[in-house]
XYZ file of C-alpha atoms in Angstrom:
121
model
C 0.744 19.526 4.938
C -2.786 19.329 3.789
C -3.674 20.998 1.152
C -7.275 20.305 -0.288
C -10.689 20.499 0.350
C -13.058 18.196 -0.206
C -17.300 18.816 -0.442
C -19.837 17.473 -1.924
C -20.875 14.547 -0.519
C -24.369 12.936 0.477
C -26.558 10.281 0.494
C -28.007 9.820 -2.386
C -30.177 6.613 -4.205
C -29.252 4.133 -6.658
C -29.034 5.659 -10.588
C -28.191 9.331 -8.502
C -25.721 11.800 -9.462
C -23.293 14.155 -7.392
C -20.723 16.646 -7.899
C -17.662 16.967 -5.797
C -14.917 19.569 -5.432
C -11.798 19.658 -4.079
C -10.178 23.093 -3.807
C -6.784 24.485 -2.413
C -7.649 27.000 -0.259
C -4.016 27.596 0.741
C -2.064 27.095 -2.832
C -1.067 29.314 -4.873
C -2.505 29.333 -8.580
C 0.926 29.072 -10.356
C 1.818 25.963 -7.842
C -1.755 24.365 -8.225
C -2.589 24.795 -12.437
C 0.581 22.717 -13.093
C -0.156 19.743 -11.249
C -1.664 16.482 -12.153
C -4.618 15.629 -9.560
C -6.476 12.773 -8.654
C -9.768 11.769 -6.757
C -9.590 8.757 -4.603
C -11.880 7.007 -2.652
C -11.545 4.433 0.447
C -14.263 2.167 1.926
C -13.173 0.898 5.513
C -10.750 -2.073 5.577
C -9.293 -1.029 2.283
C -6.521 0.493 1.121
C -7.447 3.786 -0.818
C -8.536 3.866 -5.037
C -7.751 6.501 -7.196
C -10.492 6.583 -9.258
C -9.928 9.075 -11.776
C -6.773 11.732 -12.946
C -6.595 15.336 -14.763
C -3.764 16.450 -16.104
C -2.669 20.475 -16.420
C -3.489 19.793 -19.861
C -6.848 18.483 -18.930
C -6.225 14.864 -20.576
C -8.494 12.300 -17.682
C -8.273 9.414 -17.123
C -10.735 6.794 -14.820
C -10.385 3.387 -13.823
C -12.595 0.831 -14.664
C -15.121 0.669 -12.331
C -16.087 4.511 -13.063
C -15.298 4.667 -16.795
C -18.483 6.074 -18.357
C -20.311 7.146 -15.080
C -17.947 9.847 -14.112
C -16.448 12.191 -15.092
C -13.260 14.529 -13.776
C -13.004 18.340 -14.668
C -10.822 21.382 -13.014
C -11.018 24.714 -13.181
C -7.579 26.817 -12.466
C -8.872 30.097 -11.589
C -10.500 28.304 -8.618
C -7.935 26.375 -8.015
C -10.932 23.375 -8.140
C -11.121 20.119 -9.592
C -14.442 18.296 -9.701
C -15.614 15.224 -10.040
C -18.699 14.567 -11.357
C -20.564 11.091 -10.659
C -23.680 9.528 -12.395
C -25.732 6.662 -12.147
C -24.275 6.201 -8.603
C -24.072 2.250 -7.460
C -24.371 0.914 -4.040
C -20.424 0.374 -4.695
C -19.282 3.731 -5.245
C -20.416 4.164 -1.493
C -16.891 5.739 0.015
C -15.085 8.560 1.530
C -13.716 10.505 -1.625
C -10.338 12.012 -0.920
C -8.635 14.239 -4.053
C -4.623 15.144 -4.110
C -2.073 15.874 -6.286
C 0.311 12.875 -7.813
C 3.580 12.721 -9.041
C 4.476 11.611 -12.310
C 4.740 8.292 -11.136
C 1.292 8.296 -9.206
C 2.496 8.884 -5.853
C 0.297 11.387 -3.819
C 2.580 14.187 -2.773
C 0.829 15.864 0.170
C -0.639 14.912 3.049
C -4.905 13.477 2.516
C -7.570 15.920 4.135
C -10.620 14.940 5.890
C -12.398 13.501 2.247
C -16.412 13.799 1.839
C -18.391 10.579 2.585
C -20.586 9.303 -0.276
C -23.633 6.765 0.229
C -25.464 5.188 -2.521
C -28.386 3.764 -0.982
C -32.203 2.964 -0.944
């Protein structure tokens, strides 16, 4: 069942920033502020990336390509998680997807319709 919704995206130039959100319209706050969620991203032909993590505790983490240009934030009385992205590369150009993981990184509901991102000139 899907389960988040994502927003945010646009084209936007080289060196740009953006904010996306994911919320969860339909979950419950006591089934949504424990889990540990992730924003992915896929570009077509390619399996999808998670690019960054937030745990209930807030403790992030980001993999290597975004380390230092975004950064990943929730707020549980929205039942939102954000991610915010900065000096935007022609690379980063995607469909962003967010979802919750298991402890062992698998995604645990079904992926929603995403939010298309374009870096371009």
């Amino acid at each position: 069942q899907v389960q988040f919704v994502e927003s945010g995206g646009a084209l936007v130039q080289p060196g740009g920033s953006l904010r996306l959100s994911c919320r969860a319209p339909r979950m419950i706050t006591s089934v949504f502020n424990p889990l540990l969620m992730g924003w992915y991203r896929q570009v077509p032909g390619k399996g999808r990336e998670l690019v960054a993590s937030i745990t209930p505790d807030r403790f992030t983490q980001y993999g290597d390509s975004v380390k230092g240009r975004f950064t990943i934030s929730r707020d549980n009385s929205r039942k939102t998680v954000y991610l915010q992205m900065s000096d935007l590369k022609p690379e980063d150009t995607a469909v962003y997807y967010c979802n919750a993981l298991s402890a062992n990184k698998q995604t645990r509901y079904d992926w929603g319709q995403g939010t298309q991102v374009t870096v371009s000139s």
